[in-house]
Coordinates of C-alpha atoms and ligand atoms in Angstrom, one line a residue:
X1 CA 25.1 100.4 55.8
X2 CA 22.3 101.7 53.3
X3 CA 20.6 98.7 51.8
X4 CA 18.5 100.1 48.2
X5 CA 16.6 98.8 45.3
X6 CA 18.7 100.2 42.4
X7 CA 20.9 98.9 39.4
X8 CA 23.2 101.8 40.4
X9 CA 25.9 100.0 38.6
X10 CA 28.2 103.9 37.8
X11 CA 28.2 104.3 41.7
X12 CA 29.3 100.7 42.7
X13 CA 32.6 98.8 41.9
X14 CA 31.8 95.6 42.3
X15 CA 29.1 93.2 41.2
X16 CA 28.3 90.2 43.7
X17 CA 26.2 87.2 42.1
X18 CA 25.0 84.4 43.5
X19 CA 25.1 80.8 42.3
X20 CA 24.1 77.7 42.6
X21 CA 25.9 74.5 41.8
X22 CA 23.4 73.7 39.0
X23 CA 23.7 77.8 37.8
X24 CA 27.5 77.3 37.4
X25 CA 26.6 73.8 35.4
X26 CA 24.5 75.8 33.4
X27 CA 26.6 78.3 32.9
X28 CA 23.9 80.4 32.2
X29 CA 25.4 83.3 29.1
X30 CA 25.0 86.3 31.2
X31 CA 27.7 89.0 31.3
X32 CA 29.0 87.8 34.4
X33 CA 29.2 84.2 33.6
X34 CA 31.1 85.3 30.9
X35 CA 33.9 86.8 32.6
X36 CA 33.8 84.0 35.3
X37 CA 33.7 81.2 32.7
X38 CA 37.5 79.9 32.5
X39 CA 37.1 80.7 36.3
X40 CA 34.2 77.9 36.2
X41 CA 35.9 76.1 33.5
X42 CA 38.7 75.0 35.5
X43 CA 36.7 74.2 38.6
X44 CA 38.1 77.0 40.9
X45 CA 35.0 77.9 41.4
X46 CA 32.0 75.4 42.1
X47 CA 29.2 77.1 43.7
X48 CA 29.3 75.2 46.7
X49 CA 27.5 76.8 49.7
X50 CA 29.2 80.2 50.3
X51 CA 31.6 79.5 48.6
X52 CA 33.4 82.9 47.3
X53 CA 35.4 83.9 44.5
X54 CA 36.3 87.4 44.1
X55 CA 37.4 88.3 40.7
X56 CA 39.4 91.8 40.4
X57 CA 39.8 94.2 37.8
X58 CA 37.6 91.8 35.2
X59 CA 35.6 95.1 34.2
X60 CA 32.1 92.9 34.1
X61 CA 29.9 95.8 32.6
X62 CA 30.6 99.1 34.6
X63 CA 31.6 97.1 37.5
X64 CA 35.2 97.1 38.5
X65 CA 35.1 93.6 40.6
X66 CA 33.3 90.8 39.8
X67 CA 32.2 88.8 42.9
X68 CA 30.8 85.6 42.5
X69 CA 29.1 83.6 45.9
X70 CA 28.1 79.6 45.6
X71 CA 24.3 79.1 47.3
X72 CA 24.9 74.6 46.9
X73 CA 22.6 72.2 45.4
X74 CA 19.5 74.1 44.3
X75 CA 17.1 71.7 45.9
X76 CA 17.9 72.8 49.0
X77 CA 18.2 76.7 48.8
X78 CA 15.7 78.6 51.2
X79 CA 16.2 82.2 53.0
X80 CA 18.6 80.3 55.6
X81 CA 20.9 80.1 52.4
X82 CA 20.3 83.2 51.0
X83 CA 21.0 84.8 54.3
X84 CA 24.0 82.8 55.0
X85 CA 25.4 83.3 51.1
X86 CA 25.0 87.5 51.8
X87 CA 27.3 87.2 54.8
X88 CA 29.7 85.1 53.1
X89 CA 29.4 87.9 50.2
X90 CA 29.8 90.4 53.0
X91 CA 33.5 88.8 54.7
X92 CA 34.5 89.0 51.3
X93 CA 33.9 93.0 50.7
X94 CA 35.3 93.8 53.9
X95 CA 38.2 91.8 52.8
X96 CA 38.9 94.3 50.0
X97 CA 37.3 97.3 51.0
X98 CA 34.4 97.7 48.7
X99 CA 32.1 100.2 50.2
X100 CA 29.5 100.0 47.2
X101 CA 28.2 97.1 45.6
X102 CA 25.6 95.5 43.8
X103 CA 23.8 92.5 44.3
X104 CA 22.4 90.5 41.5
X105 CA 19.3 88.4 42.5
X106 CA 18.1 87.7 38.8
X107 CA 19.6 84.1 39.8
X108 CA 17.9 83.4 43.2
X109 CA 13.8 84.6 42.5
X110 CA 13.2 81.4 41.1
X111 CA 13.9 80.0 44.5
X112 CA 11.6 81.7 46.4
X113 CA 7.4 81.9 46.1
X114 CA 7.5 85.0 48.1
X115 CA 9.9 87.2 46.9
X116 CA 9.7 89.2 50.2
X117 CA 11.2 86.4 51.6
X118 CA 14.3 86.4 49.4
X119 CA 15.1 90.0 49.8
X120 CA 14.0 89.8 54.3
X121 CA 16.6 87.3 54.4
X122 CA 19.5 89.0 52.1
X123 CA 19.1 92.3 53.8
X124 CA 19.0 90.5 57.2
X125 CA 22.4 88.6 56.2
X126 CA 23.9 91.8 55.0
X127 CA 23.1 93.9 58.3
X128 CA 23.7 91.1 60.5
X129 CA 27.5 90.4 58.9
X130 CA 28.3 94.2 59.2
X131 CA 27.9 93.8 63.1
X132 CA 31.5 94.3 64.8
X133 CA 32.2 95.4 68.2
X134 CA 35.2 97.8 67.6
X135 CA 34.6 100.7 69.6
X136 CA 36.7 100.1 72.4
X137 CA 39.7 100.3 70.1
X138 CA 40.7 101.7 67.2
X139 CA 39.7 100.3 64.2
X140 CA 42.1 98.9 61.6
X141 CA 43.9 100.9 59.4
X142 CA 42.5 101.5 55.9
X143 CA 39.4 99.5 56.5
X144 CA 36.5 100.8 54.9
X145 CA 33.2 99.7 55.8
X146 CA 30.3 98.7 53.2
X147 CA 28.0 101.7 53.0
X148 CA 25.7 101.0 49.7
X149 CA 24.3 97.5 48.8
X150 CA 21.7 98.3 45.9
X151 CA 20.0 95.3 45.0
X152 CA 19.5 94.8 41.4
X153 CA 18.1 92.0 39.1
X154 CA 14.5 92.3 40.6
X155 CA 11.5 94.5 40.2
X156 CA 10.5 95.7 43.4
X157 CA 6.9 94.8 44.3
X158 CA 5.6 96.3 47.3
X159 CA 5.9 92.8 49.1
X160 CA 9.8 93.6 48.4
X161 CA 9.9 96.3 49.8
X162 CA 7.9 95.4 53.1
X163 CA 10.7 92.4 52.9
X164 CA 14.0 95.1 52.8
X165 CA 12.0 96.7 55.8
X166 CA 11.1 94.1 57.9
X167 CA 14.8 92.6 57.2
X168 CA 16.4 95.9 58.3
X169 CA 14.4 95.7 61.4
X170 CA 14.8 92.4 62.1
X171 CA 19.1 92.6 61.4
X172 CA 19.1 95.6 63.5
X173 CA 17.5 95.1 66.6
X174 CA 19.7 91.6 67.1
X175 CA 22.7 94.0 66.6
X176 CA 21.5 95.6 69.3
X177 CA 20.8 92.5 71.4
X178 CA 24.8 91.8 70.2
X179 CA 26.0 95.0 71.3
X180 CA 24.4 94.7 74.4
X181 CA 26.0 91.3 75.4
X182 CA 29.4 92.1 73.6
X183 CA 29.8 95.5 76.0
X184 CA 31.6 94.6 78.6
X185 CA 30.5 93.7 82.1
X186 CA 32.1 96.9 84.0
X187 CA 30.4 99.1 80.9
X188 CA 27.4 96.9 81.0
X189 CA 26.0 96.4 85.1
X190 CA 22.5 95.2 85.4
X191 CA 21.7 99.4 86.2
X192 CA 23.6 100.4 82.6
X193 CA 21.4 97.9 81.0
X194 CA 18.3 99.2 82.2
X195 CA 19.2 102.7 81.1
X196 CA 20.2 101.5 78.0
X197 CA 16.8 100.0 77.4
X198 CA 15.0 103.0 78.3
X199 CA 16.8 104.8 76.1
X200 CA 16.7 102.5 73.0
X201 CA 12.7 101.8 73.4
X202 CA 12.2 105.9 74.1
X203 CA 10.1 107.4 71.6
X204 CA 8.2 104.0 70.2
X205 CA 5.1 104.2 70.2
X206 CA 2.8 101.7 72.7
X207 CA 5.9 100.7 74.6
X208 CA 6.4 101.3 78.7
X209 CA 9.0 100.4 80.0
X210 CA 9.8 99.8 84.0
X211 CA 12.9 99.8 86.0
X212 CA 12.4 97.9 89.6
X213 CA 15.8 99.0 91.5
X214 CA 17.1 96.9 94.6
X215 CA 14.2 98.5 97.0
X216 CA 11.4 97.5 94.9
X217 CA 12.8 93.6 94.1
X218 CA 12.6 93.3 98.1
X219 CA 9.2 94.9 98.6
X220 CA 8.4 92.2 95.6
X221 CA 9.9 89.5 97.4
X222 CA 12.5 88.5 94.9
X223 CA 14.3 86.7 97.2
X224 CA 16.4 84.7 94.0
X225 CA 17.1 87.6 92.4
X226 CA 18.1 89.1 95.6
X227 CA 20.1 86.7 96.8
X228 CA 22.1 86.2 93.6
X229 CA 23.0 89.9 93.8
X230 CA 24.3 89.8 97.3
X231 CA 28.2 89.2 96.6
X232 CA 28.4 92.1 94.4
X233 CA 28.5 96.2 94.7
X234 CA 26.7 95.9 91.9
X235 CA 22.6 96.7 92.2
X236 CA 20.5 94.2 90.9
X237 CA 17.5 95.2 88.1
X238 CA 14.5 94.0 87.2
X239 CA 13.4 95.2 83.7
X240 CA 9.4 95.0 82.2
X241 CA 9.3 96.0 78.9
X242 CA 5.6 96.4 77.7
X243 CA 4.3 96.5 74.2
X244 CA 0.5 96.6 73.7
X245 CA 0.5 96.6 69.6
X246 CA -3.3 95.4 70.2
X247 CA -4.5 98.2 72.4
X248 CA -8.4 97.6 71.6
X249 CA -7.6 93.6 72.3
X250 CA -8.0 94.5 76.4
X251 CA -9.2 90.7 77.5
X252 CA -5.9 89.0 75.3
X253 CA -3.5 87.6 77.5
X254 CA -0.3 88.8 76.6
X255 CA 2.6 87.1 75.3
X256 CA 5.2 87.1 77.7
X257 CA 8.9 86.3 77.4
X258 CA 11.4 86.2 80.2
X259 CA 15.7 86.2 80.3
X260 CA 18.6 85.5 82.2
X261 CA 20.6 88.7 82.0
X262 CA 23.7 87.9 84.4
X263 CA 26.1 90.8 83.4
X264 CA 28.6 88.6 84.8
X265 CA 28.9 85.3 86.5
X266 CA 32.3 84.9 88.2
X267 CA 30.7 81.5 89.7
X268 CA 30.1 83.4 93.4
X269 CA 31.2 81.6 96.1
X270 CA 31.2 78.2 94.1
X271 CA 33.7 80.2 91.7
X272 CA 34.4 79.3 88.4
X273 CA 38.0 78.4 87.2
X274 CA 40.0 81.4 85.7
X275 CA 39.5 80.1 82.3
X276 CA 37.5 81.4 80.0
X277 CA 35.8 82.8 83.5
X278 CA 35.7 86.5 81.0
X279 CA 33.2 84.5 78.5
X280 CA 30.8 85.1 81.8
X281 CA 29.8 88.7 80.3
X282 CA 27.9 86.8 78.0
X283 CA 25.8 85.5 80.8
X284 CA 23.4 87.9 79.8
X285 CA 22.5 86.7 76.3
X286 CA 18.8 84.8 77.5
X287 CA 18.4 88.7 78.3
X288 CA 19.3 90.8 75.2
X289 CA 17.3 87.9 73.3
X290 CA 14.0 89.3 74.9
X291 CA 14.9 93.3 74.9
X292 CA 16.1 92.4 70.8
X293 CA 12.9 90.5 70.4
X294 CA 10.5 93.2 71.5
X295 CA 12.5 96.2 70.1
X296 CA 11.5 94.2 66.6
X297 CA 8.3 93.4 67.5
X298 CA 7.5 96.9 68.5
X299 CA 9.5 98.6 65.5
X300 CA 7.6 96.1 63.2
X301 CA 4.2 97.6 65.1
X302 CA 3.2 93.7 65.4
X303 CA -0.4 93.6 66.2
X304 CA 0.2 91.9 69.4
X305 CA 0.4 92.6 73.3
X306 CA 3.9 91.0 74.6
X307 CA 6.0 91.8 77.8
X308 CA 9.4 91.0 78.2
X309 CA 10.5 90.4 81.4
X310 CA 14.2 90.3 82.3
X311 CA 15.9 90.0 85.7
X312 CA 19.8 91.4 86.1
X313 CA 22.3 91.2 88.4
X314 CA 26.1 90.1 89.1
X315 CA 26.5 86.9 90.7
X316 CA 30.2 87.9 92.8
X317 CA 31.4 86.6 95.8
X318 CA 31.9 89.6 98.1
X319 CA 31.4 89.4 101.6
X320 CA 27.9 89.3 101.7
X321 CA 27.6 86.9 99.5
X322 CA 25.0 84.1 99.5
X323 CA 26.8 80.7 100.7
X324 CA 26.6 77.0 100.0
X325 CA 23.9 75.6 101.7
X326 CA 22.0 79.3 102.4
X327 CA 18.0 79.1 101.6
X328 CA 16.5 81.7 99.6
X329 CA 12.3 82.5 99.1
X330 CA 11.5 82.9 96.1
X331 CA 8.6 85.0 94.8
X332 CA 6.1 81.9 94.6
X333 CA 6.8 81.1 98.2
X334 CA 9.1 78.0 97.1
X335 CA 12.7 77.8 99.2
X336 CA 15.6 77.1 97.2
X337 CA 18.6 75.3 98.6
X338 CA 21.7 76.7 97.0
X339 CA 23.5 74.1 97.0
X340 CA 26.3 75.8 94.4
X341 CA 25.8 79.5 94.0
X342 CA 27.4 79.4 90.6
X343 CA 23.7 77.7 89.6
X344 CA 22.6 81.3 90.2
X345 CA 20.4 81.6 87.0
X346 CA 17.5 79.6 88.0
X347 CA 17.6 81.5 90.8
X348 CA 17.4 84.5 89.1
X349 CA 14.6 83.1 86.7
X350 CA 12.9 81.5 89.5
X351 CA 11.8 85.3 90.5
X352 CA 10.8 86.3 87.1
X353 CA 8.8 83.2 86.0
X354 CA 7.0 83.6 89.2
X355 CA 5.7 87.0 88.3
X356 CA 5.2 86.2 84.6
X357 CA 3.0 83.5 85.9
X358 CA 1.1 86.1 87.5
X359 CA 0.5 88.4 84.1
X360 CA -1.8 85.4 83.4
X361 CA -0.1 85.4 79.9
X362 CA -1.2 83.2 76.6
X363 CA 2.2 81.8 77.2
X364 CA 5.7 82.0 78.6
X365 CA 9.1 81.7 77.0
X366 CA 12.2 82.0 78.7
X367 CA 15.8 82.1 77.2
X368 CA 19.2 81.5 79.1
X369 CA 22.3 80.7 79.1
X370 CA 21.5 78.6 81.8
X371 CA 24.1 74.9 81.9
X372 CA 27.3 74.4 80.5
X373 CA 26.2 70.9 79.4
X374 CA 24.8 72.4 76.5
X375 CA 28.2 72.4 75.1
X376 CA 27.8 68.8 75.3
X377 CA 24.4 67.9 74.3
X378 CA 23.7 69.9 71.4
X379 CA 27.3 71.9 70.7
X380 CA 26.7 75.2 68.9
X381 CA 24.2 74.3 66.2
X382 CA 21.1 74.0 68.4
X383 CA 19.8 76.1 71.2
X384 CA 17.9 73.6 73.1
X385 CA 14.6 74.0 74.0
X386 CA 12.6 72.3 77.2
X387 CA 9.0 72.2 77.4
X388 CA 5.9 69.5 78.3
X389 CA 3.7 71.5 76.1
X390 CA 3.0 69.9 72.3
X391 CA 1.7 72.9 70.8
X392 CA 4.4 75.2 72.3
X393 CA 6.8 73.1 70.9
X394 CA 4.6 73.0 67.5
X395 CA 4.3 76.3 67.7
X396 CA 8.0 77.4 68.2
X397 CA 9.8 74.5 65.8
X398 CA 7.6 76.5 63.1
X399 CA 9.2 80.0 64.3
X400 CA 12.7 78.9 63.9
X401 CA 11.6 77.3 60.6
X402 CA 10.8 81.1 59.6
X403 CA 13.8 82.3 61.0
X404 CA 16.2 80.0 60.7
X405 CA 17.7 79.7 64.0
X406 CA 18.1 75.9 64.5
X407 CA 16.8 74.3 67.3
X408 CA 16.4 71.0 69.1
X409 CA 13.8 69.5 71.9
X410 CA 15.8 67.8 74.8
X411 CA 13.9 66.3 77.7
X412 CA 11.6 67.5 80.7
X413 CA 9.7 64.9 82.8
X414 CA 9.6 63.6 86.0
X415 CA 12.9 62.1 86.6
X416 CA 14.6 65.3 86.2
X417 CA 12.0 67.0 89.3
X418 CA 13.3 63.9 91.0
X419 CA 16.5 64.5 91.1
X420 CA 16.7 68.4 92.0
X421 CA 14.6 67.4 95.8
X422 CA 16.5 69.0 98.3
X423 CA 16.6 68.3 102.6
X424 CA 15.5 71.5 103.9
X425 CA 14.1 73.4 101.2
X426 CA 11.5 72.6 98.5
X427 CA 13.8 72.7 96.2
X428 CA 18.0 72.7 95.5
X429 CA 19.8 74.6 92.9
X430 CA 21.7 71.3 91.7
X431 CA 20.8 67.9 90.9
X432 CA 22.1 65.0 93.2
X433 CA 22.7 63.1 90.5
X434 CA 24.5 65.3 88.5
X435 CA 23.5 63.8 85.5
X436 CA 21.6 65.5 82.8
X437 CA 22.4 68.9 83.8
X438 CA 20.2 71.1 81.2
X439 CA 16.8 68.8 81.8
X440 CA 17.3 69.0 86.0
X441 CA 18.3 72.9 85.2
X442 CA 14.9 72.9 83.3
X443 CA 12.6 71.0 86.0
X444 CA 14.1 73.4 88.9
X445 CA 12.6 76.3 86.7
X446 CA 9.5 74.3 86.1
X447 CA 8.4 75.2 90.0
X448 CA 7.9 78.5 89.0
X449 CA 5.5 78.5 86.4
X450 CA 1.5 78.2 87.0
X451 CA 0.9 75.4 85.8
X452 CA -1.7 75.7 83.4
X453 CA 0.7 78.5 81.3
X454 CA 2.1 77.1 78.4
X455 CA 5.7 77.8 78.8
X456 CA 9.1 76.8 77.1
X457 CA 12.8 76.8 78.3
X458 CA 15.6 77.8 75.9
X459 CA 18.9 76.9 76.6
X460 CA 21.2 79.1 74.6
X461 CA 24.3 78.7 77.0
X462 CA 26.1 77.1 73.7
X463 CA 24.6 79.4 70.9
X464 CA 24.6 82.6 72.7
X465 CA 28.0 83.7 71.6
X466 CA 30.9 82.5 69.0
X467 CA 29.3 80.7 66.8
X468 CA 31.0 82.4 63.5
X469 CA 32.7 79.3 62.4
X470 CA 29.1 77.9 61.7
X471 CA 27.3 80.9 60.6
X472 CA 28.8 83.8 58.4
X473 CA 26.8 86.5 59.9
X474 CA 28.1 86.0 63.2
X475 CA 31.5 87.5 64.2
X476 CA 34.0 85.6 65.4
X477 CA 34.0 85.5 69.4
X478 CA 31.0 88.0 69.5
X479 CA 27.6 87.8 70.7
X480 CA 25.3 85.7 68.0
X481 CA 21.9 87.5 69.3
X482 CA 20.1 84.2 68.9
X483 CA 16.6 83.8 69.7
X484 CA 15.6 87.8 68.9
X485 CA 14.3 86.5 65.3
X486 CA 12.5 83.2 66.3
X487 CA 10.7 85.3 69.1
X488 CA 9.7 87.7 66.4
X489 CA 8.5 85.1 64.4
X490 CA 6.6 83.4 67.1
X491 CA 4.8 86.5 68.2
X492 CA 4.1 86.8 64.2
X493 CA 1.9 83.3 64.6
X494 CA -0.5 85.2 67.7
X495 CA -1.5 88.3 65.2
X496 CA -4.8 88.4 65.2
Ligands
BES1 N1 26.2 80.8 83.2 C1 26.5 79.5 83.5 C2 26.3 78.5 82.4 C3 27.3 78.6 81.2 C4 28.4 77.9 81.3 C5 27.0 79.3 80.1 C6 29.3 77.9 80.2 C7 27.8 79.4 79.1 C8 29.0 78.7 79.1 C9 25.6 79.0 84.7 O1 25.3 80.0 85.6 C10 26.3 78.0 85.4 O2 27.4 78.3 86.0 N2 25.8 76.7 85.4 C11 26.5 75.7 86.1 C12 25.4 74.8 86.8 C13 26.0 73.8 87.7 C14 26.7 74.4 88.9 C15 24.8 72.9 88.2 C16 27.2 74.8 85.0 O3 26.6 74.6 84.0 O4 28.3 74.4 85.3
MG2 MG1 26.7 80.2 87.1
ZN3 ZN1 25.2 81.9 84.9

């Protein structure tokens, strides 16, 4: 999909407008509102938020279609709408098969201080629609794709087209973080993901990144990681992705973010129940959020030094699996009881948290699709986010302001570290309360981080995947790639 600045009106067929409730009370005498008066007249059309009507054949100017998209009450229209309105646009022209169309923003600058805002979050709702994951079969008959959206009704500054550019990048690196996740888990083993990682950050310039096979995690003394990985034929991976956008900044502590990427979770020993158990590919969704995250950041050449840290593996429960009750050291020293194996992400994390601590970063983020309980709490609206630290959580509400990715602060304190004290070890896997799953999920993690890091938990167990009946640029049952835009935006706030 080509996204331009252009009227280009004799190349496209159809004209897409957007409206607001008050626009369509206005019924402001442009050519389009017009043709879509009676339409408006009779109330079939209200300009409710993304709300669509298509109008065929109405021969508005030298546009075939007419497409008109509600953006709700104007008071409360920001680039979340915008973004959301696009993709609503976008269901609509795959509908029908339009592959060129313009877009008519005259209506939607008055919205906006910063026009770059407008068009950042258009082109991102656009890109981010067009995701599908149809490569495994073979795609419907006499579907056309959308190849040309020109966007039209605005001048382009040079703020625009920084906006179109950084909404491209932005759109395109989380549809990498989809594909990632939506591949699956026989095409996508913790050792595919890593090659796929070198190979998508090959060629950018100021990123390394490093591969740690089985070997290496042991001469690290991984022992969560490890142990995770021990039901399964599958190797385990530990991936560093480093991008020093700051090069002359040497004494900066990086930012560092770390993720769960599980290419599957059958559950292990503790096994799950059959159903749904194939949802489990997307156990690797805290993981493509950090790879996503610092493809942007790098492609965006953010003046920043980050490192994205991700650990991989299968939890399976072949023969060598780890058991109920086994110990396991984890790279801090700490022992973990594993008292359910299918708890096998904080394990995981437990590793990598461990050496972030060590990078003596500015902070620490993690994302994972850590507790079902999520599903509970917060449902698919809010990735939930843990952390003790006030200005982390300052710092990251304002991120997901910026990108629009909601999200919601759930509880870390002491009661949770209570509850997660195990016999033998220094720590168990699962709370003896069972109550509160995502907090005691959080505090086990807790032991893993120095201290005196800032660091923050995301939870995106709940958001990481399906979430298209909420938001129109997700697709239905895929991967969302939540996370890769608020990390972006948080890494934004460190430029010095
Ligand atoms: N990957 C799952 C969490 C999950 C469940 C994500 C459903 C998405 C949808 C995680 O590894 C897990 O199995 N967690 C257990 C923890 C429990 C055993 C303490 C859970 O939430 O049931
Ligand atoms: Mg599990
Ligand atoms: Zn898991």
């Amino acid at each position: 999909m080509k996204i331009s600045f252009s009227s280009a009106s004799k190349t496209s067929s159809c004209l897409v407008a957007m409206i607001s409730k008050k626009g369509v009370e206005k019924k402001k005498s442009s050519a389009f509102f017009r043709l879509s008066e009676s339409a408006i007249q009779e109330k079939v059309f209200k300009g409710e938020k993304n709300e669509t009507l298509f109008l065929p054949c109405t021969r508005a100017g030298s546009f075939k279609h007419l497409l008109l998209v509600g953006l709700g009450d104007s008071e409360k229209i920001n680039h979340e709408t915008v973004r959301q309105a696009a993709a609503a646009a976008y269901r609509q022209l795959e509908k029908y098969s339009l592959s060129d169309v313009a877009v008519d923003l005259s209506s939607c600058l008055s919205f906006f201080d910063n026009p770059a805002v407008l068009i950042r979050a258009v082109s991102e709702g656009f890109i981010l629609a067009g995701y599908d994951f149809y490569e495994l079969k073979k795609k419907p008959k006499g579907k056309k794709s959308v190849k040309n959206i020109f966007l039209s009704g605005v001048t382009p500054s040079k703020e625009m087209k920084t906006g179109l550019t950084e909404g491209q990048i932005l759109a395109d690196s989380t549809n990498f973080a989809r594909w990632l996740a939506d591949t699956p888990a026989n095409l996508m083993t913790p050792s595919i993901l890593a090659q796929e990682v070198q190979k998508r950050f090959t060629g950018i310039p100021n990123v390394k990144v490093s591969v740690w096979n089985k070997d290496r995690i042991k001469k690290e003394r991984m022992g969560g990681v490890l142990g995770v990985s021990l039901g399964s034929n599958q190797e385990p991976r530990v991936i560093i992705i480093e991008y020093k956008g700051n090069p002359e900044d040497k004494g900066s502590r990086p930012l560092c973010f770390v993720g769960k990427g599980l290419t599957f979770d059958s559950g292990g020993i503790s096994i799950k129940p059959a159903r749904n158990m194939h949802e489990m590919k997307y156990d690797m969704c805290g993981s493509v959020a950090v790879i996503g995250a610092l493809l942007a950041m790098s492609r965006l050449k953010l003046k920043v030094n980050v490192m994205g840290l991700v650990g991989s593996t299968e939890n399976m429960p072949g023969a060598a699996a780890t058991k109920p009750g086994d110990v396991l050291r984890a790279r801090n020293g700490k022992t973990m009881e594993v008292l359910n194996t299918d708890a096998e992400g904080r394990l995981v994390l437990a590793d990598i948290l461990s050496y972030a601590s060590e990078q003596k970063p500015a902070f620490i983020v993690d994302a994972a699709t850590l507790t079902g309980a999520m599903a509970i709490s917060l449902g698919d609206v809010y990735s939930g986010l843990f952390t003790r630290n006030e200005e982390m959580e300052k710092q990251l509400k304002k991120a997901s302001v910026s990108s629009g990715e909601e999200i919601w602060s759930l509880p870390l304190n002491d009661f949770h570290v209570q509850d997660i004290k195990s016999t033998v070890a220094d720590v168990a896997n699962i709370s003896s309360t069972g109550l509160a799953g995502s907090s005691t999920a959080a505090a086990f993690l807790e032991h893993f981080v120095d201290k005196k890091i800032p660091w923050a938990h995301f939870d995106i167990a709940e958001t990481a995947h399906d979430v298209a009946k909420r938001l129109p640029y997700c697709r239905s049952k895929c991967a969302s790639g939540v996370m890769v835009r608020t990390f972006v935006e948080l890494a934004r706030q460190y430029v010095r």
